[in-house]
């Protein structure tokens, strides 16, 4: 006879307390705590290259950019997650009393890996779309020169654009900024794909 054990459900407060001392990062999804897969060196280089090229001031407007250590709280889905890159226009709006959980990204960038690309393209994008501040979602493939862009137009409408090849240039909609794919993939070795 197989005995099923009931999964323990956690409150957001319990998750935040556990996450403070956790050895590895975890995502919180509506009561469940799920480990986040470790990233490859290519994954880290791609996120770093985007951050390095992104200007903090564009046409007199101030932006902050955060890489994978700041949590994003999505209240509609009871989700805490760590996007690879988040861009915020103006000041961050914090959830809770600390300065580690924000709610107002203008732009989110995820670097796709074999283990996460399905989630990043489906459920996670659905969760992100519920954020009223979010205007753009970028997914960067870590195995080839390929980027997918979703830009919010009006209530519920998102425009999709795909960029492929070494000559492509990603032009953002939410910020007056563009970056070439060779800049995004600078020093990335596509032969390393061990995730």
mmCIF file of C-alpha atoms in Angstrom:
data_model
loop_
_atom_site.group_PDB
_atom_site.id
_atom_site.type_symbol
_atom_site.label_atom_id
_atom_site.label_comp_id
_atom_site.label_asym_id
_atom_site.label_seq_id
_atom_site.Cartn_x
_atom_site.Cartn_y
_atom_site.Cartn_z
ATOM 1 C CA UNK A 1 0.000 0.000 0.000
ATOM 2 C CA UNK A 2 1.277 3.475 -0.950
ATOM 3 C CA UNK A 3 0.892 6.114 1.701
ATOM 4 C CA UNK A 4 0.623 9.640 0.375
ATOM 5 C CA UNK A 5 1.994 12.400 2.508
ATOM 6 C CA UNK A 6 0.300 15.750 2.386
ATOM 7 C CA UNK A 7 2.376 18.588 0.984
ATOM 8 C CA UNK A 8 3.004 21.311 3.500
ATOM 9 C CA UNK A 9 1.720 24.733 2.537
ATOM 10 C CA UNK A 10 3.574 27.805 3.693
ATOM 11 C CA UNK A 11 2.418 31.363 4.250
ATOM 12 C CA UNK A 12 4.309 34.144 2.466
ATOM 13 C CA UNK A 13 5.695 35.193 5.844
ATOM 14 C CA UNK A 14 7.025 31.686 6.546
ATOM 15 C CA UNK A 15 8.640 31.590 3.105
ATOM 16 C CA UNK A 16 10.361 34.957 3.621
ATOM 17 C CA UNK A 17 11.693 33.836 6.987
ATOM 18 C CA UNK A 18 13.006 30.555 5.559
ATOM 19 C CA UNK A 19 14.474 32.298 2.503
ATOM 20 C CA UNK A 20 16.630 34.548 4.703
ATOM 21 C CA UNK A 21 18.713 31.558 5.796
ATOM 22 C CA UNK A 22 18.260 29.269 2.785
ATOM 23 C CA UNK A 23 21.413 27.900 1.183
ATOM 24 C CA UNK A 24 19.858 28.208 -2.300
ATOM 25 C CA UNK A 25 17.206 30.494 -3.770
ATOM 26 C CA UNK A 26 13.618 29.308 -3.814
ATOM 27 C CA UNK A 27 10.470 30.560 -5.477
ATOM 28 C CA UNK A 28 7.207 30.837 -3.588
ATOM 29 C CA UNK A 29 4.081 29.834 -5.551
ATOM 30 C CA UNK A 30 0.783 30.058 -3.698
ATOM 31 C CA UNK A 31 1.886 28.133 -0.608
ATOM 32 C CA UNK A 32 4.592 25.975 -2.192
ATOM 33 C CA UNK A 33 8.325 26.558 -1.902
ATOM 34 C CA UNK A 34 10.161 25.430 -5.032
ATOM 35 C CA UNK A 35 13.941 25.427 -5.543
ATOM 36 C CA UNK A 36 15.260 27.596 -8.368
ATOM 37 C CA UNK A 37 17.676 25.730 -10.652
ATOM 38 C CA UNK A 38 21.291 26.880 -10.547
ATOM 39 C CA UNK A 39 22.416 28.996 -13.487
ATOM 40 C CA UNK A 40 25.278 28.395 -15.920
ATOM 41 C CA UNK A 41 28.155 30.778 -16.564
ATOM 42 C CA UNK A 42 26.632 31.634 -19.974
ATOM 43 C CA UNK A 43 23.319 32.468 -18.295
ATOM 44 C CA UNK A 44 25.087 34.792 -15.881
ATOM 45 C CA UNK A 45 27.150 36.456 -18.631
ATOM 46 C CA UNK A 46 24.048 37.175 -20.720
ATOM 47 C CA UNK A 47 22.187 38.797 -17.807
ATOM 48 C CA UNK A 48 25.336 40.719 -16.855
ATOM 49 C CA UNK A 49 25.895 41.945 -20.409
ATOM 50 C CA UNK A 50 22.349 43.318 -20.588
ATOM 51 C CA UNK A 51 22.783 45.081 -17.234
ATOM 52 C CA UNK A 52 26.193 46.454 -18.162
ATOM 53 C CA UNK A 53 24.887 48.080 -21.355
ATOM 54 C CA UNK A 54 21.621 49.423 -19.938
ATOM 55 C CA UNK A 55 21.841 53.170 -19.163
ATOM 56 C CA UNK A 56 20.550 54.313 -15.790
ATOM 57 C CA UNK A 57 19.444 57.645 -17.211
ATOM 58 C CA UNK A 58 17.593 57.932 -20.514
ATOM 59 C CA UNK A 59 16.299 61.326 -21.695
ATOM 60 C CA UNK A 60 16.312 62.696 -18.147
ATOM 61 C CA UNK A 61 14.404 59.705 -16.727
ATOM 62 C CA UNK A 62 15.966 57.620 -13.974
ATOM 63 C CA UNK A 63 16.015 53.831 -13.971
ATOM 64 C CA UNK A 64 17.283 51.193 -11.579
ATOM 65 C CA UNK A 65 18.326 47.759 -12.747
ATOM 66 C CA UNK A 66 18.488 44.641 -10.580
ATOM 67 C CA UNK A 67 19.956 41.209 -11.278
ATOM 68 C CA UNK A 68 18.459 38.014 -9.807
ATOM 69 C CA UNK A 69 18.964 38.742 -6.096
ATOM 70 C CA UNK A 70 15.973 41.035 -5.579
ATOM 71 C CA UNK A 71 12.629 39.292 -5.210
ATOM 72 C CA UNK A 72 9.531 40.267 -7.150
ATOM 73 C CA UNK A 73 6.169 39.908 -5.391
ATOM 74 C CA UNK A 74 3.149 39.217 -7.617
ATOM 75 C CA UNK A 75 0.114 39.430 -5.304
ATOM 76 C CA UNK A 76 -2.525 38.209 -7.800
ATOM 77 C CA UNK A 77 -0.808 34.813 -7.901
ATOM 78 C CA UNK A 78 0.779 34.794 -4.434
ATOM 79 C CA UNK A 79 4.208 34.497 -6.070
ATOM 80 C CA UNK A 80 7.698 35.521 -4.987
ATOM 81 C CA UNK A 81 10.266 35.022 -7.725
ATOM 82 C CA UNK A 82 13.741 36.178 -8.717
ATOM 83 C CA UNK A 83 13.731 37.491 -12.313
ATOM 84 C CA UNK A 84 17.135 37.448 -14.016
ATOM 85 C CA UNK A 85 16.904 41.203 -14.676
ATOM 86 C CA UNK A 86 14.368 43.835 -13.638
ATOM 87 C CA UNK A 87 14.292 47.488 -14.678
ATOM 88 C CA UNK A 88 12.350 49.983 -12.580
ATOM 89 C CA UNK A 89 11.510 53.528 -13.632
ATOM 90 C CA UNK A 90 11.912 55.997 -10.775
ATOM 91 C CA UNK A 91 11.897 54.607 -7.247
ATOM 92 C CA UNK A 92 11.259 50.979 -6.337
ATOM 93 C CA UNK A 93 8.008 50.224 -4.538
ATOM 94 C CA UNK A 94 8.648 47.704 -1.803
ATOM 95 C CA UNK A 95 6.386 44.986 -0.494
ATOM 96 C CA UNK A 96 6.702 44.600 3.246
ATOM 97 C CA UNK A 97 9.058 46.483 5.506
ATOM 98 C CA UNK A 98 12.425 45.605 3.969
ATOM 99 C CA UNK A 99 14.147 46.532 0.725
ATOM 100 C CA UNK A 100 14.422 43.077 -0.849
ATOM 101 C CA UNK A 101 10.922 42.594 -2.314
ATOM 102 C CA UNK A 102 9.624 44.898 -5.034
ATOM 103 C CA UNK A 103 6.357 45.104 -6.967
ATOM 104 C CA UNK A 104 6.916 47.649 -9.764
ATOM 105 C CA UNK A 105 9.169 46.465 -12.596
ATOM 106 C CA UNK A 106 8.765 48.265 -15.907
ATOM 107 C CA UNK A 107 10.743 45.589 -17.738
ATOM 108 C CA UNK A 108 11.618 41.976 -16.904
ATOM 109 C CA UNK A 109 14.303 39.943 -18.661
ATOM 110 C CA UNK A 110 14.601 36.168 -18.321
ATOM 111 C CA UNK A 111 17.493 34.149 -19.745
ATOM 112 C CA UNK A 112 16.023 30.893 -21.003
ATOM 113 C CA UNK A 113 17.528 27.562 -20.032
ATOM 114 C CA UNK A 114 16.467 24.057 -20.998
ATOM 115 C CA UNK A 115 15.082 23.467 -17.505
ATOM 116 C CA UNK A 116 13.064 26.724 -17.243
ATOM 117 C CA UNK A 117 12.130 27.905 -20.760
ATOM 118 C CA UNK A 118 8.721 26.214 -20.820
ATOM 119 C CA UNK A 119 7.754 27.812 -17.478
ATOM 120 C CA UNK A 120 9.225 31.216 -18.465
ATOM 121 C CA UNK A 121 7.239 31.257 -21.720
ATOM 122 C CA UNK A 122 3.882 30.133 -20.292
ATOM 123 C CA UNK A 123 2.859 30.326 -16.622
ATOM 124 C CA UNK A 124 5.547 32.788 -15.580
ATOM 125 C CA UNK A 125 4.656 35.166 -18.401
ATOM 126 C CA UNK A 126 0.993 34.900 -17.342
ATOM 127 C CA UNK A 127 2.008 35.831 -13.782
ATOM 128 C CA UNK A 128 4.134 38.739 -15.013
ATOM 129 C CA UNK A 129 1.275 40.095 -17.151
ATOM 130 C CA UNK A 130 -0.761 40.636 -13.970
ATOM 131 C CA UNK A 131 1.735 43.295 -12.789
ATOM 132 C CA UNK A 132 0.180 46.693 -13.578
ATOM 133 C CA UNK A 133 3.600 48.400 -13.880
ATOM 134 C CA UNK A 134 5.055 45.890 -16.346
ATOM 135 C CA UNK A 135 5.357 47.170 -19.919
ATOM 136 C CA UNK A 136 7.812 44.718 -21.472
ATOM 137 C CA UNK A 137 9.019 41.141 -21.154
ATOM 138 C CA UNK A 138 12.216 39.939 -22.829
ATOM 139 C CA UNK A 139 13.308 36.280 -23.074
ATOM 140 C CA UNK A 140 16.890 35.613 -24.151
ATOM 141 C CA UNK A 141 17.929 32.160 -25.368
ATOM 142 C CA UNK A 142 21.283 31.144 -23.902
ATOM 143 C CA UNK A 143 22.142 28.624 -26.639
ATOM 144 C CA UNK A 144 21.893 30.762 -29.803
ATOM 145 C CA UNK A 145 21.446 34.349 -31.001
ATOM 146 C CA UNK A 146 17.709 34.513 -30.296
ATOM 147 C CA UNK A 147 15.561 36.939 -28.301
ATOM 148 C CA UNK A 148 11.772 37.127 -27.858
ATOM 149 C CA UNK A 149 10.118 40.405 -26.912
ATOM 150 C CA UNK A 150 6.601 41.119 -25.659
ATOM 151 C CA UNK A 151 5.563 44.777 -25.393
ATOM 152 C CA UNK A 152 2.321 45.884 -23.757
ATOM 153 C CA UNK A 153 0.142 48.090 -25.959
ATOM 154 C CA UNK A 154 -3.199 48.578 -24.222
ATOM 155 C CA UNK A 155 -5.312 46.668 -21.740
ATOM 156 C CA UNK A 156 -4.540 43.017 -22.305
ATOM 157 C CA UNK A 157 -2.767 43.485 -25.652
ATOM 158 C CA UNK A 158 0.862 42.444 -26.066
ATOM 159 C CA UNK A 159 2.868 42.674 -29.294
ATOM 160 C CA UNK A 160 5.413 39.932 -29.997
ATOM 161 C CA UNK A 161 8.675 40.399 -31.890
ATOM 162 C CA UNK A 162 11.466 37.919 -32.480
ATOM 163 C CA UNK A 163 15.158 38.693 -33.050
ATOM 164 C CA UNK A 164 17.547 36.092 -34.475
ATOM 165 C CA UNK A 165 21.109 36.068 -35.749
ATOM 166 C CA UNK A 166 24.288 37.990 -35.114
ATOM 167 C CA UNK A 167 23.095 41.098 -36.991
ATOM 168 C CA UNK A 168 19.887 41.606 -34.994
ATOM 169 C CA UNK A 169 19.342 44.629 -32.755
ATOM 170 C CA UNK A 170 16.895 44.500 -29.829
ATOM 171 C CA UNK A 171 14.971 47.777 -29.586
ATOM 172 C CA UNK A 172 13.018 48.222 -26.372
ATOM 173 C CA UNK A 173 9.513 49.688 -26.333
ATOM 174 C CA UNK A 174 9.357 50.727 -22.666
ATOM 175 C CA UNK A 175 12.693 52.592 -22.698
ATOM 176 C CA UNK A 176 14.469 54.451 -25.493
ATOM 177 C CA UNK A 177 17.294 51.906 -25.692
ATOM 178 C CA UNK A 178 18.631 49.361 -28.128
ATOM 179 C CA UNK A 179 21.309 46.694 -27.850
ATOM 180 C CA UNK A 180 22.822 44.416 -30.483
ATOM 181 C CA UNK A 181 22.656 40.677 -29.994
ATOM 182 C CA UNK A 182 26.488 40.452 -30.144
ATOM 183 C CA UNK A 183 26.562 42.846 -27.146
ATOM 184 C CA UNK A 184 24.072 40.640 -25.280
ATOM 185 C CA UNK A 185 26.099 37.498 -26.071
ATOM 186 C CA UNK A 186 29.554 39.003 -25.557
ATOM 187 C CA UNK A 187 32.022 36.310 -24.350
ATOM 188 C CA UNK A 188 29.307 33.612 -24.340
ATOM 189 C CA UNK A 189 30.497 30.172 -25.453
ATOM 190 C CA UNK A 190 27.547 28.388 -27.103
ATOM 191 C CA UNK A 191 29.393 25.075 -26.917
ATOM 192 C CA UNK A 192 28.880 25.121 -23.138
ATOM 193 C CA UNK A 193 25.302 23.955 -22.620
ATOM 194 C CA UNK A 194 25.354 21.876 -19.468
ATOM 195 C CA UNK A 195 22.074 22.813 -17.791
#
